[in-house]
PDB file of C-alpha atoms in Angstrom:
ATOM      1  CA  MET T  15     -37.943 -91.154 -93.294  1.00 43.00           C
ATOM      2  CA  SER T  16     -36.161 -87.879 -93.180  1.00 44.00           C
ATOM      3  CA  ALA T  17     -34.130 -87.064 -90.099  1.00 46.00           C
ATOM      4  CA  PRO T  18     -35.587 -84.332 -87.926  1.00 46.00           C
ATOM      5  CA  THR T  19     -33.965 -81.005 -88.416  1.00 47.00           C
ATOM      6  CA  ALA T  20     -32.296 -79.609 -85.346  1.00 45.00           C
ATOM      7  CA  THR T  21     -33.551 -76.208 -84.262  1.00 44.00           C
ATOM      8  CA  ARG T  22     -30.793 -73.722 -83.879  1.00 49.00           C
ATOM      9  CA  GLN T  23     -31.001 -71.633 -80.721  1.00 49.00           C
ATOM     10  CA  SER T  24     -29.648 -68.151 -80.647  1.00 49.00           C
ATOM     11  CA  PRO T  25     -26.755 -67.740 -78.242  1.00 52.00           C
ATOM     12  CA  PRO T  26     -27.544 -65.881 -74.984  1.00 51.00           C
ATOM     13  CA  VAL T  27     -26.896 -62.190 -74.990  1.00 48.00           C
ATOM     14  CA  ARG T  28     -24.029 -61.281 -72.723  1.00 54.00           C
ATOM     15  CA  ARG T  29     -24.132 -57.988 -70.920  1.00 51.00           C
ATOM     16  CA  THR T  30     -21.036 -56.204 -69.995  1.00 50.00           C
ATOM     17  CA  PRO T  31     -20.828 -55.035 -66.390  1.00 51.00           C
ATOM     18  CA  GLY T  32     -22.313 -51.601 -65.812  1.00 50.00           C
ATOM     19  CA  THR T  33     -24.823 -51.733 -68.702  1.00 49.00           C
ATOM     20  CA  ARG T  34     -28.522 -51.103 -68.077  1.00 52.00           C
ATOM     21  CA  PRO T  35     -31.447 -52.917 -69.716  1.00 51.00           C
ATOM     22  CA  ALA T  36     -33.167 -51.119 -72.555  1.00 49.00           C
ATOM     23  CA  PRO T  37     -36.322 -49.153 -71.662  1.00 51.00           C
ATOM     24  CA  ASP T  38     -39.750 -50.506 -72.478  1.00 51.00           C
ATOM     25  CA  GLY T  39     -40.470 -47.919 -75.141  1.00 52.00           C
ATOM     26  CA  PRO T  40     -38.633 -45.303 -77.143  1.00 51.00           C
ATOM     27  CA  HIS T  41     -40.023 -42.413 -75.085  1.00 52.00           C
ATOM     28  CA  THR T  42     -39.883 -43.963 -71.621  1.00 50.00           C
ATOM     29  CA  GLY T  43     -36.281 -43.084 -70.906  1.00 51.00           C
ATOM     30  CA  SER T  44     -36.567 -39.524 -72.206  1.00 55.00           C
ATOM     31  CA  ARG T  45     -39.764 -38.948 -70.225  1.00 56.00           C
ATOM     32  CA  ALA T  46     -38.230 -40.218 -67.001  1.00 52.00           C
ATOM     33  CA  ALA T  47     -35.078 -38.209 -67.603  1.00 55.00           C
ATOM     34  CA  ARG T  48     -37.178 -35.126 -68.218  1.00 57.00           C
ATOM     35  CA  TRP T  49     -38.903 -35.374 -64.829  1.00 56.00           C
ATOM     36  CA  THR T  50     -35.753 -36.334 -62.930  1.00 60.00           C
ATOM     37  CA  SER T  51     -33.432 -33.865 -64.589  1.00 75.00           C
ATOM     38  CA  ARG T  52     -31.575 -31.326 -62.554  1.00 76.00           C
ATOM     39  CA  GLY T  53     -33.526 -28.429 -64.014  1.00 79.00           C
ATOM     40  CA  ALA T  54     -36.895 -29.952 -63.073  1.00 81.00           C
ATOM     41  CA  VAL T  55     -35.723 -30.654 -59.525  1.00 82.00           C
ATOM     42  CA  HIS T  56     -34.396 -27.107 -59.174  1.00 82.00           C
ATOM     43  CA  GLY T  57     -37.674 -25.723 -60.487  1.00 85.00           C
ATOM     44  CA  ILE T  58     -39.677 -27.667 -57.906  1.00 88.00           C
ATOM     45  CA  LEU T  59     -37.332 -26.464 -55.154  1.00 86.00           C
ATOM     46  CA  VAL T  60     -37.740 -22.864 -56.308  1.00 88.00           C
ATOM     47  CA  LEU T  61     -41.527 -23.169 -56.221  1.00 89.00           C
ATOM     48  CA  ALA T  62     -41.414 -24.675 -52.737  1.00 87.00           C
ATOM     49  CA  THR T  63     -39.091 -21.885 -51.577  1.00 85.00           C
ATOM     50  CA  LEU T  64     -41.373 -19.192 -52.962  1.00 86.00           C
ATOM     51  CA  TYR T  65     -44.373 -20.836 -51.313  1.00 86.00           C
ATOM     52  CA  SER T  66     -42.558 -20.675 -47.967  1.00 83.00           C
ATOM     53  CA  VAL T  67     -40.876 -17.280 -48.279  1.00 86.00           C
ATOM     54  CA  LEU T  68     -43.585 -15.144 -49.888  1.00 87.00           C
ATOM     55  CA  PRO T  69     -45.766 -14.973 -46.728  1.00 85.00           C
ATOM     56  CA  LEU T  70     -42.712 -13.861 -44.760  1.00 87.00           C
ATOM     57  CA  ILE T  71     -41.934 -11.187 -47.362  1.00 87.00           C
ATOM     58  CA  TRP T  72     -45.535 -10.005 -47.140  1.00 87.00           C
ATOM     59  CA  LEU T  73     -45.168  -9.727 -43.346  1.00 87.00           C
ATOM     60  CA  VAL T  74     -41.999  -7.660 -43.690  1.00 87.00           C
ATOM     61  CA  THR T  75     -43.477  -5.251 -46.229  1.00 87.00           C
ATOM     62  CA  SER T  76     -46.825  -4.928 -44.459  1.00 86.00           C
ATOM     63  CA  ALA T  77     -45.254  -4.334 -41.026  1.00 86.00           C
ATOM     64  CA  THR T  78     -43.608  -1.171 -42.358  1.00 86.00           C
ATOM     65  CA  LYS T  79     -46.905   0.418 -43.466  1.00 85.00           C
ATOM     66  CA  SER T  80     -49.327   2.673 -41.684  1.00 82.00           C
ATOM     67  CA  VAL T  81     -53.056   2.039 -41.509  1.00 80.00           C
ATOM     68  CA  GLY T  82     -53.755   4.087 -44.637  1.00 80.00           C
ATOM     69  CA  ASP T  83     -50.871   2.625 -46.642  1.00 79.00           C
ATOM     70  CA  PHE T  84     -51.906  -0.912 -45.707  1.00 76.00           C
ATOM     71  CA  SER T  85     -55.197  -0.595 -47.559  1.00 74.00           C
ATOM     72  CA  ALA T  86     -53.960   1.718 -50.325  1.00 75.00           C
ATOM     73  CA  THR T  87     -50.892  -0.220 -51.524  1.00 76.00           C
ATOM     74  CA  SER T  88     -50.407  -3.688 -52.951  1.00 74.00           C
ATOM     75  CA  ALA T  89     -49.245  -6.671 -50.925  1.00 73.00           C
ATOM     76  CA  PHE T  90     -45.510  -6.583 -51.727  1.00 74.00           C
ATOM     77  CA  GLU T  91     -45.182  -2.839 -52.257  1.00 77.00           C
ATOM     78  CA  PHE T  92     -43.247  -0.679 -49.816  1.00 77.00           C
ATOM     79  CA  ALA T  93     -44.667   2.628 -48.617  1.00 76.00           C
ATOM     80  CA  ASP T  94     -43.580   5.166 -46.013  1.00 79.00           C
ATOM     81  CA  PHE T  95     -41.511   3.468 -43.342  1.00 82.00           C
ATOM     82  CA  HIS T  96     -43.652   3.131 -40.183  1.00 84.00           C
ATOM     83  CA  LEU T  97     -42.087   0.026 -38.613  1.00 86.00           C
ATOM     84  CA  PHE T  98     -40.776   1.759 -35.496  1.00 90.00           C
ATOM     85  CA  ALA T  99     -44.063   3.590 -35.038  1.00 89.00           C
ATOM     86  CA  ASN T 100     -45.923   0.292 -35.335  1.00 88.00           C
ATOM     87  CA  LEU T 101     -43.577  -1.304 -32.798  1.00 91.00           C
ATOM     88  CA  GLY T 102     -44.130   1.544 -30.357  1.00 91.00           C
ATOM     89  CA  ASP T 103     -47.899   1.286 -30.738  1.00 91.00           C
ATOM     90  CA  LEU T 104     -47.676  -2.516 -30.430  1.00 91.00           C
ATOM     91  CA  PHE T 105     -45.890  -2.465 -27.072  1.00 92.00           C
ATOM     92  CA  ALA T 106     -47.984   0.431 -25.718  1.00 91.00           C
ATOM     93  CA  ARG T 107     -51.436  -0.908 -26.640  1.00 89.00           C
ATOM     94  CA  GLU T 108     -53.612  -2.009 -23.699  1.00 89.00           C
ATOM     95  CA  ASP T 109     -51.008  -1.081 -21.079  1.00 88.00           C
ATOM     96  CA  GLY T 110     -48.245  -3.100 -22.708  1.00 89.00           C
ATOM     97  CA  VAL T 111     -50.020  -6.447 -22.679  1.00 93.00           C
ATOM     98  CA  PHE T 112     -47.854  -7.617 -25.579  1.00 94.00           C
ATOM     99  CA  TRP T 113     -44.867  -7.806 -23.204  1.00 94.00           C
ATOM    100  CA  TYR T 114     -46.810 -10.340 -21.135  1.00 95.00           C
ATOM    101  CA  TRP T 115     -47.560 -12.351 -24.247  1.00 95.00           C
ATOM    102  CA  ILE T 116     -43.862 -12.481 -25.162  1.00 94.00           C
ATOM    103  CA  ARG T 117     -42.936 -13.568 -21.640  1.00 94.00           C
ATOM    104  CA  ASN T 118     -45.620 -16.251 -21.569  1.00 94.00           C
ATOM    105  CA  SER T 119     -44.669 -17.643 -24.973  1.00 94.00           C
ATOM    106  CA  LEU T 120     -41.000 -17.859 -24.002  1.00 93.00           C
ATOM    107  CA  LEU T 121     -41.900 -19.643 -20.766  1.00 93.00           C
ATOM    108  CA  TYR T 122     -44.382 -22.003 -22.377  1.00 94.00           C
ATOM    109  CA  ALA T 123     -42.220 -22.833 -25.389  1.00 93.00           C
ATOM    110  CA  GLY T 124     -38.679 -22.425 -24.045  1.00 92.00           C
ATOM    111  CA  LEU T 125     -38.962 -24.064 -20.643  1.00 93.00           C
ATOM    112  CA  GLY T 126     -41.629 -26.480 -21.825  1.00 92.00           C
ATOM    113  CA  ALA T 127     -39.536 -27.606 -24.802  1.00 93.00           C
ATOM    114  CA  VAL T 128     -36.443 -28.301 -22.679  1.00 94.00           C
ATOM    115  CA  LEU T 129     -38.296 -30.164 -19.929  1.00 95.00           C
ATOM    116  CA  GLY T 130     -40.558 -31.937 -22.411  1.00 93.00           C
ATOM    117  CA  ALA T 131     -37.647 -33.095 -24.563  1.00 93.00           C
ATOM    118  CA  LEU T 132     -35.822 -34.368 -21.478  1.00 94.00           C
ATOM    119  CA  ILE T 133     -38.902 -36.269 -20.283  1.00 94.00           C
ATOM    120  CA  CYS T 134     -39.542 -37.761 -23.734  1.00 93.00           C
ATOM    121  CA  THR T 135     -35.893 -38.779 -24.095  1.00 93.00           C
ATOM    122  CA  ALA T 136     -35.862 -40.436 -20.677  1.00 93.00           C
ATOM    123  CA  CYS T 137     -39.105 -42.296 -21.386  1.00 92.00           C
ATOM    124  CA  GLY T 138     -37.922 -43.456 -24.796  1.00 92.00           C
ATOM    125  CA  TYR T 139     -34.612 -44.634 -23.338  1.00 92.00           C
ATOM    126  CA  ALA T 140     -36.401 -46.548 -20.580  1.00 92.00           C
ATOM    127  CA  ILE T 141     -38.715 -48.310 -23.036  1.00 91.00           C
ATOM    128  CA  ALA T 142     -35.816 -49.202 -25.326  1.00 90.00           C
ATOM    129  CA  LYS T 143     -33.100 -50.224 -22.865  1.00 90.00           C
ATOM    130  CA  LEU T 144     -34.648 -51.139 -19.514  1.00 87.00           C
ATOM    131  CA  ASP T 145     -36.373 -54.433 -18.842  1.00 85.00           C
ATOM    132  CA  PHE T 146     -39.479 -53.981 -16.707  1.00 85.00           C
ATOM    133  CA  PRO T 147     -42.971 -55.520 -16.659  1.00 87.00           C
ATOM    134  CA  GLY T 148     -45.423 -53.974 -19.088  1.00 85.00           C
ATOM    135  CA  ARG T 149     -42.808 -52.477 -21.400  1.00 85.00           C
ATOM    136  CA  ARG T 150     -44.494 -53.736 -24.575  1.00 86.00           C
ATOM    137  CA  LEU T 151     -47.884 -52.562 -23.353  1.00 90.00           C
ATOM    138  CA  LEU T 152     -46.445 -49.129 -22.586  1.00 89.00           C
ATOM    139  CA  LEU T 153     -44.983 -48.934 -26.083  1.00 87.00           C
ATOM    140  CA  SER T 154     -48.357 -49.888 -27.586  1.00 89.00           C
ATOM    141  CA  VAL T 155     -50.112 -47.192 -25.549  1.00 89.00           C
ATOM    142  CA  THR T 156     -47.497 -44.668 -26.696  1.00 88.00           C
ATOM    143  CA  LEU T 157     -48.069 -45.578 -30.334  1.00 87.00           C
ATOM    144  CA  ALA T 158     -51.808 -45.246 -29.814  1.00 89.00           C
ATOM    145  CA  GLY T 159     -51.270 -41.827 -28.275  1.00 87.00           C
ATOM    146  CA  VAL T 160     -49.524 -40.676 -31.446  1.00 87.00           C
ATOM    147  CA  LEU T 161     -52.762 -41.286 -33.378  1.00 88.00           C
ATOM    148  CA  VAL T 162     -54.914 -39.166 -31.047  1.00 87.00           C
ATOM    149  CA  PRO T 163     -55.219 -35.531 -32.233  1.00 86.00           C
ATOM    150  CA  PRO T 164     -54.431 -32.901 -29.561  1.00 82.00           C
ATOM    151  CA  THR T 165     -57.799 -31.185 -30.044  1.00 83.00           C
ATOM    152  CA  ALA T 166     -59.571 -34.358 -28.885  1.00 86.00           C
ATOM    153  CA  LEU T 167     -57.795 -34.068 -25.525  1.00 87.00           C
ATOM    154  CA  ALA T 168     -58.704 -30.431 -24.904  1.00 87.00           C
ATOM    155  CA  LEU T 169     -62.033 -31.121 -23.180  1.00 88.00           C
ATOM    156  CA  PRO T 170     -60.714 -33.921 -20.899  1.00 90.00           C
ATOM    157  CA  LEU T 171     -57.755 -31.716 -19.962  1.00 91.00           C
ATOM    158  CA  TYR T 172     -60.104 -28.841 -19.166  1.00 93.00           C
ATOM    159  CA  LEU T 173     -62.273 -31.041 -16.946  1.00 93.00           C
ATOM    160  CA  LEU T 174     -59.189 -32.343 -15.164  1.00 93.00           C
ATOM    161  CA  ALA T 175     -57.829 -28.820 -14.685  1.00 92.00           C
ATOM    162  CA  SER T 176     -61.214 -27.673 -13.401  1.00 93.00           C
ATOM    163  CA  HIS T 177     -61.240 -30.524 -10.885  1.00 93.00           C
ATOM    164  CA  LEU T 178     -57.764 -29.500  -9.712  1.00 92.00           C
ATOM    165  CA  HIS T 179     -58.769 -25.788  -9.602  1.00 92.00           C
ATOM    166  CA  VAL T 180     -55.972 -24.679 -11.936  1.00 92.00           C
ATOM    167  CA  VAL T 181     -58.086 -23.303 -14.799  1.00 93.00           C
ATOM    168  CA  ASN T 182     -56.944 -19.846 -15.922  1.00 93.00           C
ATOM    169  CA  THR T 183     -53.481 -20.360 -14.453  1.00 92.00           C
ATOM    170  CA  PHE T 184     -50.027 -20.828 -15.930  1.00 93.00           C
ATOM    171  CA  TRP T 185     -49.951 -24.508 -14.968  1.00 93.00           C
ATOM    172  CA  ALA T 186     -53.133 -25.359 -16.867  1.00 92.00           C
ATOM    173  CA  VAL T 187     -51.278 -24.742 -20.137  1.00 92.00           C
ATOM    174  CA  PHE T 188     -47.707 -25.569 -19.132  1.00 93.00           C
ATOM    175  CA  VAL T 189     -48.079 -29.036 -17.601  1.00 91.00           C
ATOM    176  CA  PRO T 190     -50.013 -30.763 -20.458  1.00 90.00           C
ATOM    177  CA  LEU T 191     -47.363 -29.621 -22.925  1.00 87.00           C
ATOM    178  CA  LEU T 192     -44.546 -31.527 -21.181  1.00 88.00           C
ATOM    179  CA  THR T 193     -45.441 -34.896 -22.690  1.00 85.00           C
ATOM    180  CA  ASN T 194     -45.513 -35.851 -26.346  1.00 88.00           C
ATOM    181  CA  PRO T 195     -46.131 -39.456 -27.490  1.00 90.00           C
ATOM    182  CA  PHE T 196     -44.375 -38.855 -30.784  1.00 90.00           C
ATOM    183  CA  GLY T 197     -41.326 -37.558 -28.926  1.00 91.00           C
ATOM    184  CA  VAL T 198     -41.274 -40.686 -26.769  1.00 92.00           C
ATOM    185  CA  TYR T 199     -41.511 -42.916 -29.830  1.00 91.00           C
ATOM    186  CA  LEU T 200     -38.754 -40.976 -31.591  1.00 90.00           C
ATOM    187  CA  ALA T 201     -36.507 -41.184 -28.526  1.00 91.00           C
ATOM    188  CA  ARG T 202     -37.123 -44.915 -28.238  1.00 91.00           C
ATOM    189  CA  THR T 203     -36.153 -45.421 -31.881  1.00 89.00           C
ATOM    190  CA  PHE T 204     -33.039 -43.307 -31.493  1.00 88.00           C
ATOM    191  CA  ALA T 205     -31.999 -45.092 -28.278  1.00 90.00           C
ATOM    192  CA  ASP T 206     -32.223 -48.451 -30.049  1.00 88.00           C
ATOM    193  CA  ALA T 207     -29.941 -47.207 -32.813  1.00 86.00           C
ATOM    194  CA  SER T 208     -27.388 -45.118 -30.925  1.00 86.00           C
ATOM    195  CA  VAL T 209     -26.921 -46.602 -27.431  1.00 88.00           C
ATOM    196  CA  PRO T 210     -25.097 -49.986 -27.431  1.00 89.00           C
ATOM    197  CA  ASP T 211     -26.142 -52.495 -24.790  1.00 89.00           C
ATOM    198  CA  GLU T 212     -22.490 -53.384 -24.134  1.00 91.00           C
ATOM    199  CA  VAL T 213     -21.742 -49.850 -22.947  1.00 90.00           C
ATOM    200  CA  LEU T 214     -24.660 -49.923 -20.530  1.00 90.00           C
ATOM    201  CA  GLU T 215     -23.635 -53.328 -19.147  1.00 91.00           C
ATOM    202  CA  ALA T 216     -20.088 -52.108 -18.622  1.00 91.00           C
ATOM    203  CA  ALA T 217     -21.364 -49.064 -16.733  1.00 90.00           C
ATOM    204  CA  ARG T 218     -23.565 -51.262 -14.536  1.00 90.00           C
ATOM    205  CA  LEU T 219     -20.615 -53.536 -13.778  1.00 90.00           C
ATOM    206  CA  ASP T 220     -18.659 -50.470 -12.668  1.00 87.00           C
ATOM    207  CA  GLY T 221     -21.402 -49.704 -10.152  1.00 88.00           C
ATOM    208  CA  ALA T 222     -23.145 -46.793 -11.893  1.00 86.00           C
ATOM    209  CA  GLY T 223     -26.831 -46.278 -11.201  1.00 88.00           C
ATOM    210  CA  GLU T 224     -29.481 -46.062 -13.893  1.00 88.00           C
ATOM    211  CA  LEU T 225     -29.953 -42.301 -13.515  1.00 90.00           C
ATOM    212  CA  ARG T 226     -26.235 -41.673 -13.791  1.00 91.00           C
ATOM    213  CA  ILE T 227     -25.977 -43.984 -16.809  1.00 91.00           C
ATOM    214  CA  PHE T 228     -28.751 -42.089 -18.561  1.00 91.00           C
ATOM    215  CA  LEU T 229     -27.393 -38.598 -17.799  1.00 90.00           C
ATOM    216  CA  THR T 230     -23.698 -39.251 -18.432  1.00 91.00           C
ATOM    217  CA  ILE T 231     -23.684 -41.995 -21.082  1.00 90.00           C
ATOM    218  CA  ALA T 232     -27.010 -42.424 -22.867  1.00 91.00           C
ATOM    219  CA  LEU T 233     -28.070 -38.773 -23.117  1.00 91.00           C
ATOM    220  CA  PRO T 234     -24.835 -37.593 -24.847  1.00 90.00           C
ATOM    221  CA  MET T 235     -25.174 -40.450 -27.337  1.00 89.00           C
ATOM    222  CA  MET T 236     -28.806 -39.484 -27.950  1.00 89.00           C
ATOM    223  CA  MET T 237     -28.070 -35.758 -28.274  1.00 88.00           C
ATOM    224  CA  PRO T 238     -29.072 -35.464 -31.977  1.00 85.00           C
ATOM    225  CA  GLY T 239     -32.398 -37.116 -31.134  1.00 87.00           C
ATOM    226  CA  PHE T 240     -32.790 -34.887 -28.083  1.00 91.00           C
ATOM    227  CA  VAL T 241     -32.236 -31.772 -30.205  1.00 89.00           C
ATOM    228  CA  THR T 242     -34.737 -33.020 -32.767  1.00 88.00           C
ATOM    229  CA  ILE T 243     -37.384 -33.582 -30.103  1.00 91.00           C
ATOM    230  CA  LEU T 244     -36.555 -30.190 -28.595  1.00 91.00           C
ATOM    231  CA  LEU T 245     -37.132 -28.503 -31.935  1.00 89.00           C
ATOM    232  CA  PHE T 246     -40.437 -30.289 -32.479  1.00 89.00           C
ATOM    233  CA  GLN T 247     -41.565 -29.424 -28.961  1.00 92.00           C
ATOM    234  CA  PHE T 248     -40.615 -25.761 -29.295  1.00 92.00           C
ATOM    235  CA  VAL T 249     -42.456 -25.303 -32.590  1.00 90.00           C
ATOM    236  CA  ALA T 250     -45.549 -27.184 -31.380  1.00 90.00           C
ATOM    237  CA  ILE T 251     -45.789 -25.252 -28.100  1.00 92.00           C
ATOM    238  CA  TRP T 252     -45.042 -21.887 -29.717  1.00 92.00           C
ATOM    239  CA  ASN T 253     -47.814 -22.395 -32.266  1.00 89.00           C
ATOM    240  CA  ASN T 254     -50.202 -23.962 -29.752  1.00 89.00           C
ATOM    241  CA  PHE T 255     -53.505 -22.141 -29.890  1.00 89.00           C
ATOM    242  CA  PHE T 256     -56.415 -24.361 -28.946  1.00 90.00           C
ATOM    243  CA  LEU T 257     -55.322 -25.381 -25.449  1.00 91.00           C
ATOM    244  CA  PRO T 258     -54.711 -21.785 -24.218  1.00 93.00           C
ATOM    245  CA  LEU T 259     -58.026 -20.785 -25.819  1.00 92.00           C
ATOM    246  CA  VAL T 260     -59.811 -23.407 -23.727  1.00 92.00           C
ATOM    247  CA  MET T 261     -57.888 -22.934 -20.487  1.00 93.00           C
ATOM    248  CA  LEU T 262     -57.261 -19.181 -20.205  1.00 92.00           C
ATOM    249  CA  THR T 263     -59.425 -16.101 -19.840  1.00 91.00           C
ATOM    250  CA  ASP T 264     -56.884 -13.654 -18.383  1.00 92.00           C
ATOM    251  CA  PRO T 265     -55.185 -11.692 -21.217  1.00 91.00           C
ATOM    252  CA  GLN T 266     -51.986 -11.414 -19.186  1.00 92.00           C
ATOM    253  CA  LEU T 267     -51.602 -15.217 -19.377  1.00 93.00           C
ATOM    254  CA  PHE T 268     -52.127 -15.467 -23.134  1.00 94.00           C
ATOM    255  CA  PRO T 269     -49.323 -16.621 -25.414  1.00 94.00           C
ATOM    256  CA  MET T 270     -48.578 -14.576 -28.505  1.00 93.00           C
ATOM    257  CA  ALA T 271     -50.632 -16.785 -30.824  1.00 92.00           C
ATOM    258  CA  LEU T 272     -53.827 -16.388 -28.795  1.00 93.00           C
ATOM    259  CA  GLY T 273     -53.320 -12.687 -28.111  1.00 92.00           C
ATOM    260  CA  ILE T 274     -52.672 -11.828 -31.755  1.00 93.00           C
ATOM    261  CA  PHE T 275     -55.728 -13.855 -32.764  1.00 92.00           C
ATOM    262  CA  GLN T 276     -57.939 -11.846 -30.433  1.00 91.00           C
ATOM    263  CA  TRP T 277     -56.591  -8.617 -31.889  1.00 92.00           C
ATOM    264  CA  SER T 278     -57.247  -9.912 -35.401  1.00 90.00           C
ATOM    265  CA  THR T 279     -60.932 -10.380 -34.552  1.00 89.00           C
ATOM    266  CA  ARG T 280     -61.130  -6.690 -33.653  1.00 88.00           C
ATOM    267  CA  ALA T 281     -59.449  -5.559 -36.876  1.00 83.00           C
ATOM    268  CA  LEU T 282     -62.714  -5.928 -38.800  1.00 81.00           C
ATOM    269  CA  GLN T 283     -64.323  -3.175 -36.726  1.00 85.00           C
ATOM    270  CA  PHE T 284     -61.183  -1.212 -35.826  1.00 86.00           C
ATOM    271  CA  PRO T 285     -58.712  -1.021 -38.763  1.00 83.00           C
ATOM    272  CA  ASP T 286     -55.990   0.439 -36.538  1.00 85.00           C
ATOM    273  CA  TYR T 287     -55.425  -3.101 -35.222  1.00 88.00           C
ATOM    274  CA  ASN T 288     -54.194  -4.297 -38.627  1.00 87.00           C
ATOM    275  CA  PRO T 289     -50.618  -2.964 -38.266  1.00 88.00           C
ATOM    276  CA  LEU T 290     -50.502  -4.344 -34.716  1.00 90.00           C
ATOM    277  CA  VAL T 291     -51.523  -7.829 -35.808  1.00 91.00           C
ATOM    278  CA  ILE T 292     -49.052  -7.885 -38.701  1.00 91.00           C
ATOM    279  CA  THR T 293     -46.160  -6.474 -36.680  1.00 92.00           C
ATOM    280  CA  GLY T 294     -46.873  -8.857 -33.825  1.00 92.00           C
ATOM    281  CA  SER T 295     -46.991 -11.775 -36.257  1.00 91.00           C
ATOM    282  CA  LEU T 296     -43.613 -10.740 -37.654  1.00 91.00           C
ATOM    283  CA  LEU T 297     -42.112 -10.714 -34.166  1.00 92.00           C
ATOM    284  CA  ALA T 298     -43.684 -14.099 -33.448  1.00 92.00           C
ATOM    285  CA  VAL T 299     -41.866 -15.644 -36.421  1.00 91.00           C
ATOM    286  CA  VAL T 300     -38.395 -14.490 -35.321  1.00 89.00           C
ATOM    287  CA  PRO T 301     -37.932 -17.031 -32.455  1.00 89.00           C
ATOM    288  CA  LEU T 302     -38.996 -19.896 -34.726  1.00 88.00           C
ATOM    289  CA  ILE T 303     -36.457 -18.944 -37.383  1.00 86.00           C
ATOM    290  CA  THR T 304     -33.762 -18.567 -34.730  1.00 86.00           C
ATOM    291  CA  ALA T 305     -34.567 -21.956 -33.217  1.00 84.00           C
ATOM    292  CA  PHE T 306     -34.442 -23.645 -36.608  1.00 82.00           C
ATOM    293  CA  VAL T 307     -31.082 -22.104 -37.505  1.00 82.00           C
ATOM    294  CA  VAL T 308     -29.381 -22.768 -34.156  1.00 80.00           C
ATOM    295  CA  LEU T 309     -30.766 -26.240 -33.481  1.00 76.00           C
ATOM    296  CA  GLN T 310     -30.253 -27.401 -37.052  1.00 73.00           C
ATOM    297  CA  ARG T 311     -26.546 -26.633 -36.765  1.00 67.00           C
ATOM    298  CA  GLN T 312     -26.302 -28.572 -33.514  1.00 64.00           C
ATOM    299  CA  TRP T 313     -28.303 -31.414 -35.044  1.00 61.00           C
ATOM    300  CA  ARG T 314     -25.956 -31.699 -38.021  1.00 58.00           C
ATOM    301  CA  SER T 315     -22.857 -31.540 -35.839  1.00 50.00           C
ATOM    302  CA  GLY T 316     -24.277 -34.237 -33.570  1.00 47.00           C
ATOM    303  CA  LEU T 317     -25.067 -36.494 -36.502  1.00 48.00           C
ATOM    304  CA  SER T 318     -21.594 -36.065 -37.986  1.00 46.00           C
ATOM    305  CA  ALA T 319     -19.957 -36.712 -34.624  1.00 44.00           C
ATOM    306  CA  GLY T 320     -22.010 -39.881 -34.195  1.00 42.00           C
ATOM    307  CA  SER T 321     -21.029 -41.124 -37.643  1.00 43.00           C
ATOM    308  CA  VAL T 322     -17.333 -40.580 -36.888  1.00 42.00           C
ATOM    309  CA  LYS T 323     -17.610 -42.425 -33.610  1.00 44.00           C
TER     310      LYS T 323
END
């Protein structure tokens, strides 16, 4: 009998550190590199920038046109400069009602964003760091509130405001905007990550109360989250349209979004409202851009300070 022949096994392939496995096919690596190359990423960013900036450019060019030039020229074409005339007509139309709209929007969005962000931050901190009965249930209700669209709450809020006899008042719009379930959830997540329990226990041992601990210790640590919630609140309240539409009938209580919308409905029959709507829309964008620029700087500085600490 012949002896069985021993099968020779190929030695294992050794990989040097830092080498990558070969791609599945000859074109897989080149295809992936093509879509993840720097030029492709820059091209996508340029398209996204144009998508965001072109409407703003159209507002700037259209706000400088008269009624005749608005319909006779193209979208991005400049004509005779009528911006100051449009601004004068904007603030003089209907006994200067646009001044009331600016005041109302600043009160709704400015004061409402600050108070709302403070309330959301305090609620999120309490859910994250305080031990009280029903904390998990409260967190579950908050998460459920995030899933409810604001338009679904408009009718119940109107019925409640009607029962309290505050319909067509400032408070009918201002008070419901002070709470935001998403802001509470975001504050709770940020409190878990940025406020150590040891610091809170040390403050309690020193005799500090819970309100003082939150205002002097927890809130400065949560400042980047507070600024983020403030920015979200400001943008949401400034662009809020449906709730004032349901609650208000007095034009002097309208925010800018609702007032400009009502003027836009008249532009179909009265073309002289077109420059007013466009110029008013351009002015309505300026506070949003300012808030983004200012708060984004504070947000970045707060994040960098927290990383150093």
